[in-house]
Every structure is written in C-alpha cells, then in structure tokens.
Amino acid sequence: DLWRRKYGRYICALSSKSLLGRFNVISLDRPNFRVITMHMYNPYVTDEALMAFLARYAEVLTPARYVRDRVGLWTGKRQFQVLLRTEENGLEGVMHPPAQFNIGADKGYLFYSRQPPFCRRCRRYGHNDGGCEEPRCLQCALLGHTAKECSAPKSCHSCGSLDHLMRDCKKGRKQGGVRPVFFSDH
C-alpha cells in the first residue's frame, strides 16, 4: 500500500504537468480484488454453499477452481476470484470474510494475499489471539459472555428451527443436498 500511495502521488504530479495534463489518468488497480483460497475439512461441502458464504462479504466473480498438487490430486482447497465489498468501518475500507468459519457443522478456513491478522478468540481482524481478552460466545456468536453463560436457545444450523439441532434435522444434508441457511463465523 505504501507503493500505491507513492505511485499515486507521482502520477498526480505528472498529470498536472503539460504533457500528461491533456489526458485523464485512471487507476486500473482494483484494491478490493482478491483470490481467496478456501479449505473445508469436509470435502463434500458444495461449491454453491461456499459461494453463498462468500457472497455475504464479497461479489464472487468466478466459479470454484480446484487446487491440485504436482501429481494432479485435489488438495481439498478451492479458489474463488472475488471483489470484497466496501465498508466504511472495515480494515482498508473493505469487508473481510472470517479466516475461520462454519457452514452448518462443517468447519473451514480461508486465506488470501493482503489478509489482515485475524483473532480466533474474538473473531475480529486487526490483531492475533495472543493478546486478546474479549470473551465470545460460541453458541450465539455475541461478544461479552461465554457459551456457559449464554441464555439464547440453541437452534438448528441447517434450517434455523429452535425445535431441534442439526443432527436431528429432517431437511439436513443427508436428505439430498439442501444448502444450509445458517452460516456462522465461529
């Protein structure tokens, strides 16, 4: 980003001079463009479920590309080209997806270039979990209390119902690929 600031100042200075002053200088850089690599511990999570998760934070530009090793075997990772959504209060002015996440009961993580440090404890960007002291509930995902102290009722991660949990859900993934409607950042 330091290079971009210096380069931008240099172009602005040149554009005010006579030679480049005749042209409109447009930056072709897309600072919110990223190639996100996602890894799910369950390889049977569909590409559509991953794209629906990413759509909360970014505009997905391409379908999944399966990352393969030298021999040609799939590593379990998928890559998506995205444009991160802009957010005034976000780091670098964009909305970053969480580095670790759940889709239903399936855990996964993602990484990309220029990804800010991510705290696994409070689930926020900008610092690592080493010095974080903010408690976060693993049941309702709210800050300020732990799951032991949580008063919110448990719900199904597949359909959102309060009547049962995901393992007992009739609409669950065992019944033919119904996509989870609840995504969690914990």
Short mmCIF file of C-alpha atoms in Angstrom, two decimals:
data_model
loop_
_atom_site.label_atom_id
_atom_site.label_comp_id
_atom_site.label_asym_id
_atom_site.label_seq_id
_atom_site.Cartn_x
_atom_site.Cartn_y
_atom_site.Cartn_z
CA ASP A 1 0.00 0.00 0.00
CA LEU A 2 2.96 2.32 0.54
CA TRP A 3 3.92 1.74 -3.09
CA ARG A 4 0.38 2.63 -4.20
CA ARG A 5 0.45 5.91 -2.24
CA LYS A 6 3.85 6.92 -3.65
CA TYR A 7 2.92 5.85 -7.16
CA GLY A 8 -0.42 7.67 -6.98
CA ARG A 9 1.27 10.90 -5.86
CA TYR A 10 3.78 10.58 -8.67
CA ILE A 11 1.04 10.16 -11.30
CA CYS A 12 -0.94 13.10 -9.87
CA ALA A 13 2.18 15.27 -10.01
CA LEU A 14 2.84 14.26 -13.62
CA SER A 15 -0.79 14.75 -14.67
CA SER A 16 -0.66 18.40 -13.64
CA LYS A 17 2.30 18.99 -15.97
CA SER A 18 1.76 19.89 -19.58
CA LEU A 19 2.43 16.52 -21.23
CA LEU A 20 0.14 14.30 -19.13
CA GLY A 21 -2.20 17.18 -18.29
CA ARG A 22 -4.00 16.55 -21.57
CA PHE A 23 -5.08 13.05 -20.52
CA ASN A 24 -7.37 11.68 -17.85
CA VAL A 25 -5.34 9.31 -15.68
CA ILE A 26 -7.44 6.36 -14.47
CA SER A 27 -6.16 3.79 -11.99
CA LEU A 28 -6.60 0.26 -13.32
CA ASP A 29 -5.85 -1.21 -9.91
CA ARG A 30 -8.75 -2.88 -8.09
CA PRO A 31 -7.71 -2.68 -4.44
CA ASN A 32 -10.63 -4.88 -3.36
CA PHE A 33 -9.83 -7.75 -5.79
CA ARG A 34 -8.64 -10.95 -4.09
CA VAL A 35 -8.13 -14.61 -4.94
CA ILE A 36 -9.48 -16.43 -1.87
CA THR A 37 -8.35 -19.99 -1.15
CA MET A 38 -10.84 -21.96 0.95
CA HIS A 39 -10.31 -25.29 2.65
CA MET A 40 -13.16 -27.26 4.18
CA TYR A 41 -12.45 -30.18 6.49
CA ASN A 42 -15.42 -31.94 4.88
CA PRO A 43 -14.66 -32.22 1.13
CA TYR A 44 -18.34 -32.85 0.31
CA VAL A 45 -19.42 -29.27 1.10
CA THR A 46 -20.73 -27.96 -2.22
CA ASP A 47 -19.28 -25.10 -4.23
CA GLU A 48 -22.68 -23.40 -4.03
CA ALA A 49 -22.57 -23.39 -0.22
CA LEU A 50 -19.09 -21.83 -0.28
CA MET A 51 -20.17 -19.22 -2.82
CA ALA A 52 -23.23 -18.38 -0.72
CA PHE A 53 -20.97 -17.91 2.32
CA LEU A 54 -18.56 -15.68 0.37
CA ALA A 55 -21.45 -13.65 -1.09
CA ARG A 56 -22.04 -12.15 2.37
CA TYR A 57 -18.63 -10.45 2.19
CA ALA A 58 -17.77 -10.17 -1.50
CA GLU A 59 -19.00 -10.36 -5.06
CA VAL A 60 -17.91 -13.77 -6.37
CA LEU A 61 -16.54 -13.36 -9.90
CA THR A 62 -15.63 -16.93 -10.89
CA PRO A 63 -16.74 -20.46 -10.05
CA ALA A 64 -14.51 -22.62 -7.87
CA ARG A 65 -11.10 -23.67 -9.16
CA TYR A 66 -9.89 -26.89 -7.54
CA VAL A 67 -6.27 -26.61 -6.34
CA ARG A 68 -4.23 -29.68 -7.30
CA ASP A 69 -0.75 -30.87 -6.33
CA ARG A 70 2.09 -31.86 -8.69
CA VAL A 71 0.62 -35.28 -9.34
CA GLY A 72 -2.78 -33.82 -10.18
CA LEU A 73 -4.58 -34.86 -6.98
CA TRP A 74 -7.03 -32.42 -5.44
CA THR A 75 -5.63 -30.89 -2.23
CA GLY A 76 -9.08 -30.18 -0.78
CA LYS A 77 -8.71 -26.46 -1.43
CA ARG A 78 -10.79 -24.32 -3.76
CA GLN A 79 -10.05 -20.83 -5.08
CA PHE A 80 -12.51 -18.07 -5.92
CA GLN A 81 -11.85 -14.69 -7.51
CA VAL A 82 -13.83 -12.05 -5.62
CA LEU A 83 -14.29 -8.32 -5.17
CA LEU A 84 -14.54 -7.57 -1.45
CA ARG A 85 -17.47 -5.33 -0.52
CA THR A 86 -16.66 -1.82 0.63
CA GLU A 87 -17.32 -0.94 4.26
CA GLU A 88 -16.51 2.39 5.87
CA ASN A 89 -15.55 0.91 9.25
CA GLY A 90 -13.73 -2.10 7.81
CA LEU A 91 -9.98 -2.56 7.69
CA GLU A 92 -8.62 -1.00 4.48
CA GLY A 93 -12.19 0.14 3.73
CA VAL A 94 -13.41 -3.35 2.75
CA MET A 95 -15.35 -6.17 4.41
CA HIS A 96 -13.10 -9.17 5.10
CA PRO A 97 -14.57 -12.69 5.45
CA PRO A 98 -13.59 -14.51 8.65
CA ALA A 99 -10.43 -16.59 8.41
CA GLN A 100 -12.15 -19.49 10.21
CA PHE A 101 -15.83 -20.29 9.78
CA ASN A 102 -18.52 -22.96 9.97
CA ILE A 103 -21.11 -23.87 7.37
CA GLY A 104 -23.56 -25.87 9.42
CA ALA A 105 -21.44 -28.39 11.31
CA ASP A 106 -18.60 -28.25 8.76
CA LYS A 107 -15.51 -26.25 9.69
CA GLY A 108 -13.27 -24.47 7.25
CA TYR A 109 -10.70 -21.76 6.88
CA LEU A 110 -9.67 -19.35 4.16
CA PHE A 111 -6.69 -17.22 3.28
CA TYR A 112 -5.69 -14.67 0.67
CA SER A 113 -2.97 -12.13 -0.03
CA ARG A 114 -3.13 -8.90 1.97
CA GLN A 115 -5.37 -10.61 4.53
CA PRO A 116 -5.15 -8.72 7.84
CA PRO A 117 -4.27 -10.55 11.09
CA PHE A 118 -7.26 -12.45 12.47
CA CYS A 119 -8.01 -13.15 16.13
CA ARG A 120 -9.51 -16.62 16.61
CA ARG A 121 -10.81 -15.69 20.05
CA CYS A 122 -12.93 -12.59 19.39
CA ARG A 123 -13.26 -13.31 15.63
CA ARG A 124 -12.07 -9.82 14.65
CA TYR A 125 -9.44 -8.62 12.27
CA GLY A 126 -6.54 -6.36 13.21
CA HIS A 127 -4.83 -8.44 15.91
CA ASN A 128 -3.97 -12.03 16.77
CA ASP A 129 -5.42 -14.09 19.61
CA GLY A 130 -2.26 -13.92 21.75
CA GLY A 131 -3.16 -10.66 23.49
CA CYS A 132 -6.95 -10.72 23.13
CA GLU A 133 -9.04 -10.78 26.28
CA GLU A 134 -12.52 -10.35 24.78
CA PRO A 135 -14.84 -13.32 25.54
CA ARG A 136 -17.10 -14.52 22.72
CA CYS A 137 -19.98 -16.95 22.97
CA LEU A 138 -19.63 -19.99 20.70
CA GLN A 139 -23.39 -20.57 20.79
CA CYS A 140 -24.84 -17.18 19.77
CA ALA A 141 -21.59 -15.59 18.44
CA LEU A 142 -22.02 -12.45 20.56
CA LEU A 143 -19.20 -10.76 22.43
CA GLY A 144 -19.16 -10.21 26.18
CA HIS A 145 -20.03 -13.67 27.52
CA THR A 146 -19.15 -17.33 27.06
CA ALA A 147 -21.33 -20.25 25.92
CA LYS A 148 -21.57 -21.41 29.54
CA GLU A 149 -23.28 -18.12 30.48
CA CYS A 150 -25.42 -17.84 27.31
CA SER A 151 -29.18 -17.58 27.68
CA ALA A 152 -30.03 -17.80 23.95
CA PRO A 153 -31.75 -21.05 22.89
CA LYS A 154 -29.83 -23.47 20.68
CA SER A 155 -31.04 -23.74 17.09
CA CYS A 156 -30.57 -25.94 14.04
CA HIS A 157 -27.70 -24.79 11.80
CA SER A 158 -29.38 -26.30 8.73
CA CYS A 159 -32.91 -24.85 8.81
CA GLY A 160 -32.75 -22.35 11.71
CA SER A 161 -35.51 -24.04 13.74
CA LEU A 162 -35.50 -23.87 17.55
CA ASP A 163 -37.28 -27.25 17.80
CA HIS A 164 -34.25 -29.43 17.04
CA LEU A 165 -30.49 -29.42 16.37
CA MET A 166 -28.81 -30.07 13.02
CA ARG A 167 -28.06 -33.73 13.78
CA ASP A 168 -31.85 -34.36 14.08
CA CYS A 169 -32.90 -32.15 11.15
CA LYS A 170 -35.22 -33.71 8.55
CA LYS A 171 -34.07 -31.16 5.95
CA GLY A 172 -30.37 -31.77 6.67
CA ARG A 173 -27.61 -32.58 4.25
CA LYS A 174 -28.32 -36.34 4.48
CA GLN A 175 -31.63 -35.84 2.67
CA GLY A 176 -30.19 -34.77 -0.68
CA GLY A 177 -28.04 -31.69 -0.60
CA VAL A 178 -30.20 -29.00 0.96
CA ARG A 179 -27.93 -25.99 1.36
CA PRO A 180 -27.52 -24.70 4.93
CA VAL A 181 -29.30 -21.41 5.55
CA PHE A 182 -27.30 -20.51 8.67
CA PHE A 183 -23.69 -19.55 8.34
CA SER A 184 -21.65 -18.86 11.40
CA ASP A 185 -18.38 -17.03 11.82
CA HIS A 186 -17.30 -19.20 14.77
#
